[in-house]
GROMACS .gro file of C-alpha atoms in nm:
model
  337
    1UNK     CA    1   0.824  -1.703  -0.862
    2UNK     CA    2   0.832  -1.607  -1.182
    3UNK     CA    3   0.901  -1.236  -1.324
    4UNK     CA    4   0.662  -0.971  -1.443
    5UNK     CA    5   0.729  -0.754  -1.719
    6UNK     CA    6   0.672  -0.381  -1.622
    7UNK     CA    7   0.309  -0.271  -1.643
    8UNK     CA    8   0.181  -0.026  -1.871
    9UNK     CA    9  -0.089   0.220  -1.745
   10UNK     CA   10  -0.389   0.037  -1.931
   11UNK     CA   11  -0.215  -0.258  -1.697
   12UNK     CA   12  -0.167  -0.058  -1.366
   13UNK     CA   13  -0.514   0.084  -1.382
   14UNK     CA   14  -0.674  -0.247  -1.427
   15UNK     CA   15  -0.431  -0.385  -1.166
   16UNK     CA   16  -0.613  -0.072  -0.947
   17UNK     CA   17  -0.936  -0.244  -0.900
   18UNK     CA   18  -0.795  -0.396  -0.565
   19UNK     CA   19  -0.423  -0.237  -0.393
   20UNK     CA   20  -0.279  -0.265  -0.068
   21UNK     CA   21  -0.244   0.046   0.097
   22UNK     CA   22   0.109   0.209   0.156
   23UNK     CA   23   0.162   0.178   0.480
   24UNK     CA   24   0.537   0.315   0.672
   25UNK     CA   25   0.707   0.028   0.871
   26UNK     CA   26   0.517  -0.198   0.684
   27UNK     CA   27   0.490  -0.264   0.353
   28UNK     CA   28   0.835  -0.267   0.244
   29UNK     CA   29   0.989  -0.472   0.017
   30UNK     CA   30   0.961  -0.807   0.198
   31UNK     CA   31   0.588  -0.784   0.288
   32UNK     CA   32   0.535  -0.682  -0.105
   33UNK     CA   33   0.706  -1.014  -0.215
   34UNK     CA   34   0.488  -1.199   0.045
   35UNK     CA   35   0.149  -1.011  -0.063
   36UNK     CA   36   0.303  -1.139  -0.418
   37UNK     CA   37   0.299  -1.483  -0.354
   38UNK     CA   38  -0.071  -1.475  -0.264
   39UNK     CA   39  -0.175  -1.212  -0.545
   40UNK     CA   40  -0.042  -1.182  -0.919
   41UNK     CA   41  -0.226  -0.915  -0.987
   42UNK     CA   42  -0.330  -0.663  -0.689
   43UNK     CA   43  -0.123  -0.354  -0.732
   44UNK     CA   44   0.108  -0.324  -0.408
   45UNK     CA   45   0.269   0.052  -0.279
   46UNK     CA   46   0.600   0.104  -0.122
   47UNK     CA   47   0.582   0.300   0.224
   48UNK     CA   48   0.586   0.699   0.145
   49UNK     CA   49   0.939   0.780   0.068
   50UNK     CA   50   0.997   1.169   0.064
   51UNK     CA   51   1.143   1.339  -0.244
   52UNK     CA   52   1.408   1.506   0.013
   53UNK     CA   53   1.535   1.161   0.069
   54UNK     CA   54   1.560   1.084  -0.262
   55UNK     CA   55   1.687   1.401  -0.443
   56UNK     CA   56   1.897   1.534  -0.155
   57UNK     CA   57   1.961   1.251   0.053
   58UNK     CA   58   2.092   1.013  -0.272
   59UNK     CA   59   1.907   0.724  -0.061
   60UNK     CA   60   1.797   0.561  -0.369
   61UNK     CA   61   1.835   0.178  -0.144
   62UNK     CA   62   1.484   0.329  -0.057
   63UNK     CA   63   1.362   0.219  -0.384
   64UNK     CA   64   1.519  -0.132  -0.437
   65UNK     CA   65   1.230  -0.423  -0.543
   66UNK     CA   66   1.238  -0.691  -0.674
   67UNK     CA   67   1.098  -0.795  -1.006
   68UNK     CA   68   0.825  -0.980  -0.877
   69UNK     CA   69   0.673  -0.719  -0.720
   70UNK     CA   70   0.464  -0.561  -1.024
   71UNK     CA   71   0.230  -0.391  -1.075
   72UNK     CA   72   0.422  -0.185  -0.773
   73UNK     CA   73   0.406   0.160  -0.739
   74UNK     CA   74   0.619   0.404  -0.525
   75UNK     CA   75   0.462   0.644  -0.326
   76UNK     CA   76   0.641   0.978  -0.312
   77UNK     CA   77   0.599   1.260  -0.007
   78UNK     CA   78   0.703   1.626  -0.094
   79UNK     CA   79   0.607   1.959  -0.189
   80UNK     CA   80   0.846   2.107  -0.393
   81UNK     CA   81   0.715   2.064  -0.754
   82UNK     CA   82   1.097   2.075  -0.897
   83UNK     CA   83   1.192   1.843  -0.656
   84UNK     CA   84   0.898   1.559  -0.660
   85UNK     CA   85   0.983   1.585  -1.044
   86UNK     CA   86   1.334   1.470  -0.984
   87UNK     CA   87   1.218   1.247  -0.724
   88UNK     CA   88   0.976   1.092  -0.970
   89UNK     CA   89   1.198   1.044  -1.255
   90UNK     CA   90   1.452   0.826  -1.053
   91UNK     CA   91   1.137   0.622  -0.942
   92UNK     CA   92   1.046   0.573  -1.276
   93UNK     CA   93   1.391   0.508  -1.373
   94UNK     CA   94   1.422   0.217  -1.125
   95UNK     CA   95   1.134   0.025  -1.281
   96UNK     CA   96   0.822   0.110  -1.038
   97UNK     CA   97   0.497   0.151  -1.252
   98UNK     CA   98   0.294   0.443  -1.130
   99UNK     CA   99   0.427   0.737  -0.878
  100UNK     CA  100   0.153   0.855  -0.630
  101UNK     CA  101   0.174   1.173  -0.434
  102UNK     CA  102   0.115   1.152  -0.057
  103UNK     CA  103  -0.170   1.399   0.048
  104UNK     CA  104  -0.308   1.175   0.317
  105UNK     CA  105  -0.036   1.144   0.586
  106UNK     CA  106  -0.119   1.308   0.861
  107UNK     CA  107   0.241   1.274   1.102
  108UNK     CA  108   0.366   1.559   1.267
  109UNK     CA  109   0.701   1.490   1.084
  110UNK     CA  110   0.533   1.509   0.760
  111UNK     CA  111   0.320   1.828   0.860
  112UNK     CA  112   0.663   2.034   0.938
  113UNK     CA  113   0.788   1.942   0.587
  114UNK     CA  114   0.462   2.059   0.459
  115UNK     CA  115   0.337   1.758   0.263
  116UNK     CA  116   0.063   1.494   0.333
  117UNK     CA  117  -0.235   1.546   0.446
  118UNK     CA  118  -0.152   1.930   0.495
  119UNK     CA  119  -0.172   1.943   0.148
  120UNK     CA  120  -0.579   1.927   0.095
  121UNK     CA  121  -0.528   2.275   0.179
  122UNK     CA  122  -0.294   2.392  -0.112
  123UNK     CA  123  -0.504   2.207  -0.413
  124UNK     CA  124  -0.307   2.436  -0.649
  125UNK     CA  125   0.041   2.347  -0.511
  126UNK     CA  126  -0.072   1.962  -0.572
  127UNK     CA  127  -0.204   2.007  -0.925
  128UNK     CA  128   0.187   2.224  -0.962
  129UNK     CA  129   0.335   1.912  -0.834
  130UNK     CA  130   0.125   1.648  -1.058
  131UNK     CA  131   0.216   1.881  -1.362
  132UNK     CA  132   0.575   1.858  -1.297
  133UNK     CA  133   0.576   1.520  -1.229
  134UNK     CA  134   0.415   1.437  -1.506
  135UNK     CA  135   0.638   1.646  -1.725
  136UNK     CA  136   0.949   1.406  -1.597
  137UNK     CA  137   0.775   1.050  -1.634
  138UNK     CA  138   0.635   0.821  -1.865
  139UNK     CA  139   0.448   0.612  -1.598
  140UNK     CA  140   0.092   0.692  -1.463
  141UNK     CA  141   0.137   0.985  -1.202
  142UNK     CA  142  -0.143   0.981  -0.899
  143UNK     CA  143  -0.268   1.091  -0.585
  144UNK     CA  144  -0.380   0.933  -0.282
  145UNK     CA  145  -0.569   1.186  -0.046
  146UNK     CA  146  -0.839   1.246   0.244
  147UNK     CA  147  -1.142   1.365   0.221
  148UNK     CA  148  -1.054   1.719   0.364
  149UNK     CA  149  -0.836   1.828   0.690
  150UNK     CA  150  -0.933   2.001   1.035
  151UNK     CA  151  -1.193   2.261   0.992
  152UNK     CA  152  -1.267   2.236   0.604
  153UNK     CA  153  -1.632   2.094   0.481
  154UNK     CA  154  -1.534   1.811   0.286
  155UNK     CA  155  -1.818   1.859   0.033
  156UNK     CA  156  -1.693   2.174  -0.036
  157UNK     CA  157  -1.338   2.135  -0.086
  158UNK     CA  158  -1.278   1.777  -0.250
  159UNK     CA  159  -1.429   1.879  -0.562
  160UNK     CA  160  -1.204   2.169  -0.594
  161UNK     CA  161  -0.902   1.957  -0.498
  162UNK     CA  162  -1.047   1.674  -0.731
  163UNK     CA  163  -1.122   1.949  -1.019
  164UNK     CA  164  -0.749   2.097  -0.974
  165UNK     CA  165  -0.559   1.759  -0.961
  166UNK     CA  166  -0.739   1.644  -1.319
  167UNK     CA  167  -0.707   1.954  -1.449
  168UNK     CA  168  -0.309   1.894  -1.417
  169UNK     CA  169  -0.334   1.587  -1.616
  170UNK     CA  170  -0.411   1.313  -1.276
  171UNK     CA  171  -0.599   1.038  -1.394
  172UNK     CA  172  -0.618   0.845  -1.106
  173UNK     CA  173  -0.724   0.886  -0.738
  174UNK     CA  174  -0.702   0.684  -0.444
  175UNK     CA  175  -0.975   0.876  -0.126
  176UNK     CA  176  -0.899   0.793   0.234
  177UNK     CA  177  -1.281   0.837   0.359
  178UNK     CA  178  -1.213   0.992   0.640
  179UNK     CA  179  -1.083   1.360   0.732
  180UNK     CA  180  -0.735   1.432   0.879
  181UNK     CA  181  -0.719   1.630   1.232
  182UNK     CA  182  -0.373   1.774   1.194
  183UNK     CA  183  -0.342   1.909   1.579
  184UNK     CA  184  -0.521   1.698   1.869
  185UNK     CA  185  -0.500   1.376   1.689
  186UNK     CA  186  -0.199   1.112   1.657
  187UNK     CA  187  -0.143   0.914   1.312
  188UNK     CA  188  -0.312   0.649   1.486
  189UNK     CA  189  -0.583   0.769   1.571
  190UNK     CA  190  -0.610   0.979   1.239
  191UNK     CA  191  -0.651   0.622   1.105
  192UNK     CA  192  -0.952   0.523   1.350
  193UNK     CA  193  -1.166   0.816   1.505
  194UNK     CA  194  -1.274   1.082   1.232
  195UNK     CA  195  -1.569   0.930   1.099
  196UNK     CA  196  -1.616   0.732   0.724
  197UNK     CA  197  -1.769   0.898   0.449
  198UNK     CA  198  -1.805   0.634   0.170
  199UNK     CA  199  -2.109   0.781   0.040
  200UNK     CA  200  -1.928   1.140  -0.015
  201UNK     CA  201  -1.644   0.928  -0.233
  202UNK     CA  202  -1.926   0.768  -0.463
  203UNK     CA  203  -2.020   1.117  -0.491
  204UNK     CA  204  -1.709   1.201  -0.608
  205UNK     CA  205  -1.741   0.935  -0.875
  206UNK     CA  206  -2.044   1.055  -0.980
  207UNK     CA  207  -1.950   1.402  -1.012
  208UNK     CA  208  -1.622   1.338  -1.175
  209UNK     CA  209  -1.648   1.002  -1.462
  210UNK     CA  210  -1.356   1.060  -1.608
  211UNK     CA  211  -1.129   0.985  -1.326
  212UNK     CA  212  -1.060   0.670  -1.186
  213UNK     CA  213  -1.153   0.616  -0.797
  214UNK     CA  214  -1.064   0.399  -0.539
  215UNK     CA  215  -1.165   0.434  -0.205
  216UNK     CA  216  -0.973   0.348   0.109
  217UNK     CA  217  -1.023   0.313   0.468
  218UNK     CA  218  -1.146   0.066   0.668
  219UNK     CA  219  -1.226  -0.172   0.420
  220UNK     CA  220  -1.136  -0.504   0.554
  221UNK     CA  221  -1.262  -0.754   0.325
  222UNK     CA  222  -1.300  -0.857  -0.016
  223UNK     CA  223  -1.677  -0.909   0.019
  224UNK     CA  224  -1.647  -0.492   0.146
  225UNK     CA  225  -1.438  -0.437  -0.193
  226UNK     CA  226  -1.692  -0.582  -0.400
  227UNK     CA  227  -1.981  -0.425  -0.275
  228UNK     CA  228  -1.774  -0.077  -0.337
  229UNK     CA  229  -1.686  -0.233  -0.712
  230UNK     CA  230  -2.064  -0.322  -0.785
  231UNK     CA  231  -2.172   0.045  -0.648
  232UNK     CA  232  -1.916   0.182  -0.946
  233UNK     CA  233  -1.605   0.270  -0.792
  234UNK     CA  234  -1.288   0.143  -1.041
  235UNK     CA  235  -1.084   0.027  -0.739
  236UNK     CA  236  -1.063  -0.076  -0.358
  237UNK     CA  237  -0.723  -0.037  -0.141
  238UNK     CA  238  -0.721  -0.229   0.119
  239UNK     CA  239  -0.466  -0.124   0.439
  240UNK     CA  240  -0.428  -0.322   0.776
  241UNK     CA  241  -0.637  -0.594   0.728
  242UNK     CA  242  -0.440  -0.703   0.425
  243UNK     CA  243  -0.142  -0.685   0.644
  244UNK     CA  244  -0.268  -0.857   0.953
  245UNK     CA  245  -0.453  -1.114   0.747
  246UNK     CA  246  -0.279  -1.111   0.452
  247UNK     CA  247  -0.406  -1.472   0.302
  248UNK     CA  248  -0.768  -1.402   0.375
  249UNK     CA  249  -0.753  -1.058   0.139
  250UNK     CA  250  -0.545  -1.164  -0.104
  251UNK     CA  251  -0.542  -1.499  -0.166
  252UNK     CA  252  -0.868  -1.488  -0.367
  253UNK     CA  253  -0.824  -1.189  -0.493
  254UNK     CA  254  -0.728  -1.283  -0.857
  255UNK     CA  255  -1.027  -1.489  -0.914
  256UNK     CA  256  -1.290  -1.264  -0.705
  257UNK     CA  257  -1.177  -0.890  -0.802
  258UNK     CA  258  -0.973  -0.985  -1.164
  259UNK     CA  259  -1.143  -1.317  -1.293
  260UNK     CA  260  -0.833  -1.512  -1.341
  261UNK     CA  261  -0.873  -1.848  -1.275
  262UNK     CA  262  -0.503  -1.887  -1.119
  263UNK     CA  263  -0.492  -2.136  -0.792
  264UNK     CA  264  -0.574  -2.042  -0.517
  265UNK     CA  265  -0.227  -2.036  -0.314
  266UNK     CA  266  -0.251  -2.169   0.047
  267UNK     CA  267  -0.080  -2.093   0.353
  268UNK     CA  268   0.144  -2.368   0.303
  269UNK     CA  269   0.239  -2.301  -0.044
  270UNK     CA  270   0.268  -1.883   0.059
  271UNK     CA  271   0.579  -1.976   0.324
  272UNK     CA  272   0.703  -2.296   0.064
  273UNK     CA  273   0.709  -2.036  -0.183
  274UNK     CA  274   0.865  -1.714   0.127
  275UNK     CA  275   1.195  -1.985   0.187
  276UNK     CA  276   1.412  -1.946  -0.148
  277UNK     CA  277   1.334  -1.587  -0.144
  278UNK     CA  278   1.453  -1.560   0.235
  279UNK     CA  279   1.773  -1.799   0.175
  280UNK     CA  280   1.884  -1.574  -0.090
  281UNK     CA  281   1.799  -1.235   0.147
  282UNK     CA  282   1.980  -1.431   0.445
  283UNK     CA  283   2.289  -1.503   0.180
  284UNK     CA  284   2.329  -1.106   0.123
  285UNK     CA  285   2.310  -1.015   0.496
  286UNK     CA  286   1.991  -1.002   0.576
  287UNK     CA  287   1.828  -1.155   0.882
  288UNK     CA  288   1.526  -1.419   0.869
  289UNK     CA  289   1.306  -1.115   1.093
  290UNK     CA  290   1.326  -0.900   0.830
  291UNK     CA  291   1.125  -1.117   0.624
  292UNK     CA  292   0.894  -1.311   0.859
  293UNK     CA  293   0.782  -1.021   1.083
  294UNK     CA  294   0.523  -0.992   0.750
  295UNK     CA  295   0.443  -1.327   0.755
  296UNK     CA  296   0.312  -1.340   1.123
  297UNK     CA  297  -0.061  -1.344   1.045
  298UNK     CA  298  -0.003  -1.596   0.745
  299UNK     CA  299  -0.229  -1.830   0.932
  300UNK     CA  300  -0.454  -1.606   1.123
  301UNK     CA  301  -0.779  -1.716   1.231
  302UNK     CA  302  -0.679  -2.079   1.173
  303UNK     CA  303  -0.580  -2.361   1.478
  304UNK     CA  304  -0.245  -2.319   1.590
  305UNK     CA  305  -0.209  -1.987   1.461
  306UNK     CA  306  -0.098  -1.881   1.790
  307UNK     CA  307   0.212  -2.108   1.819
  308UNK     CA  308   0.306  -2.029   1.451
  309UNK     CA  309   0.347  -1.661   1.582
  310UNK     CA  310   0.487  -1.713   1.875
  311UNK     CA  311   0.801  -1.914   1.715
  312UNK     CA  312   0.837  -1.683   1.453
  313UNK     CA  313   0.869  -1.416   1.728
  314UNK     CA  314   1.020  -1.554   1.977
  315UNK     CA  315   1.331  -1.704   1.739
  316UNK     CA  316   1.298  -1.518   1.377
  317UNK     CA  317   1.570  -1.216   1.543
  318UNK     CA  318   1.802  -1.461   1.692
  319UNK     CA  319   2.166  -1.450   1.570
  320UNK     CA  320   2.185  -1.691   1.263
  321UNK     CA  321   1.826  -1.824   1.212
  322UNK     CA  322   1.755  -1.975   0.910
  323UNK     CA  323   1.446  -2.089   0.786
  324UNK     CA  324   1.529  -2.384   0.952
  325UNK     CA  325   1.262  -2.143   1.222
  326UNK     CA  326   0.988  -2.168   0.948
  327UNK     CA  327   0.981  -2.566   0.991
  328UNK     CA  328   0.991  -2.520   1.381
  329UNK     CA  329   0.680  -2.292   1.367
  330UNK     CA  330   0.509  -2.469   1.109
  331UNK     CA  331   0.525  -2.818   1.305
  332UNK     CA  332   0.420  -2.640   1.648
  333UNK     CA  333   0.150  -2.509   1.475
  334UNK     CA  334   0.066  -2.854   1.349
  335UNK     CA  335   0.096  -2.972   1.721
  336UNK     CA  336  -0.144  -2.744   1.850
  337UNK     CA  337  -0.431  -2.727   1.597
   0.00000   0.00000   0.00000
């Protein structure tokens, strides 16, 4: 696969119109390549690493990539303006194109270190951290947030977060339609039970022109992304259906959501195109699970899916698999469709 040279924000903005949600435990660096191989051009997010980790912890591994993998953009968690500032600057400083801020999480863990979705309730404190971010960076700084938390009327208080956040110099917001219940409610079902309000983030467009919108949850196809496109919103991100059924959102997504007239890569091609790219992880210590766990739903929805997931399963996290596995799964599949 060839290289990309790093975006500029004109680029990441455009790349914008369609992104794959950052997602912990799952969209690391492995399932980025993957989503890659099937998209040039759909911005991808690392999981939510916290500033803490970074500035405190020196656990800059957190941010390795590889240079496939723009547009990228890391996804920071924090509070501390000074902190998220230095947090930002090594992001920038290891290539990634845009840092977002994390006001959507709603995890206990990140609750007690007073970031995520906690933060729709300190709209100054975020536009103090965008400033200061902004101050240490050259690349595109952001925000990806919920429509309100708990108790608060979310047609009350998103324009005031919205109207603090640009006001600080954020140019670019991602709105997870739903609200966050911080007590009473796991992550999970944080992700599932408050109800969608699409209509509230067109409003949101509406009432604010100048900044660029994309809306996020529940979406699970690209037919759902266009329809939010045509209605006027600048981008779509996309979550868990782009990870279970990773071909069927992204693999048209250049020519549907970005007009490029690039091949359509198929299944096929996708884990042709995975095996150099494992070898090479395998080489440095890796393990073929690592990799493939991302790739399970490769095939979903096709015959013999099944099999190809079972195999990968069943034999990816055995001492010294190789993508010799891959084959295995591939011709079972064959067998069974």
């Amino acid at each position: 696969m060839e290289s990309h040279l790093k975006s500029g924000s004109s680029d990441v903005s455009k790349a914008a119109r369609l992104s794959v949600a950052p997602m912990m435990d799952w969209t690391d660096r492995h399932c980025r390549y993957l989503h890659r191989v099937l998209s040039r051009q759909t911005l991808l997010y690392t999981e939510m690493v916290t500033s803490p980790a970074l500035v405190r912890g020196g656990a800059l591994h957190l941010l390795k990539h590889d240079p496939s993998e723009h547009p990228v953009a890391l996804q920071l968690g924090g509070s501390d303006p000074v902190e998220l500032a230095q947090a930002a600057k090594l992001g920038a400083e290891a290539g990634y194109d845009e840092i977002n801020l994390n006001c959507g999480c709603p995890s206990d863990r990140v609750q007690s270190g007073t970031f995520g979705a906690v933060l729709m309730k300190h709209p100054q404190l975020v536009a103090d951290c965008v400033a200061a971010m902004r101050e240490s960076v050259d690349v595109e700084v952001t925000v990806k947030c919920r429509i309100g938390v708990d108790e608060q009327e979310p047609r009350e208080v998103l324009p005031e977060f919205l109207d603090k956040v640009a006001a600080a110099g954020c140019e670019r917001v991602t709105i997870h339609a739903r609200k966050a219940w911080l007590q009473g409610l796991s992550p999970k079902e944080n992700r599932d039970i408050p109800p969608l309000d699409y209509e509230l983030v067109h409003e949101m467009k509406a009432a604010f022109p100048q900044l660029h919108v994309s809306i996020n949850g529940g979406v699970q196809s690209l037919d759902e992304a266009e329809a939010h496109l045509a209605r006027g919103l600048d981008g779509v991100m996309i979550g868990r259906s782009a990870y279970h059924t990773p071909w069927d959102v992204l693999a048209e997504a250049d020519a549907r959501i970005y007009g490029s007239d690039r091949e359509t890569v198929s299944p096929d091609e996708a884990v042709a195109a995975m095996v150099p790219y494992i070898e090479r992880h395998i080489a440095e210590g890796g393990r073929l699970h690592q990799v493939t766990r991302h790739m399970l739903g490769l095939f979903a929805g096709r015959p013999g899916a099944r099999k190809w997931r079972q195999v990968l399963s069943e034999k990816a996290s055995r001492d010294g698999a190789g993508t010799e596995v891959l084959d295995e799964a591939l011709g079972r599949m064959r067998e069974a469709a």
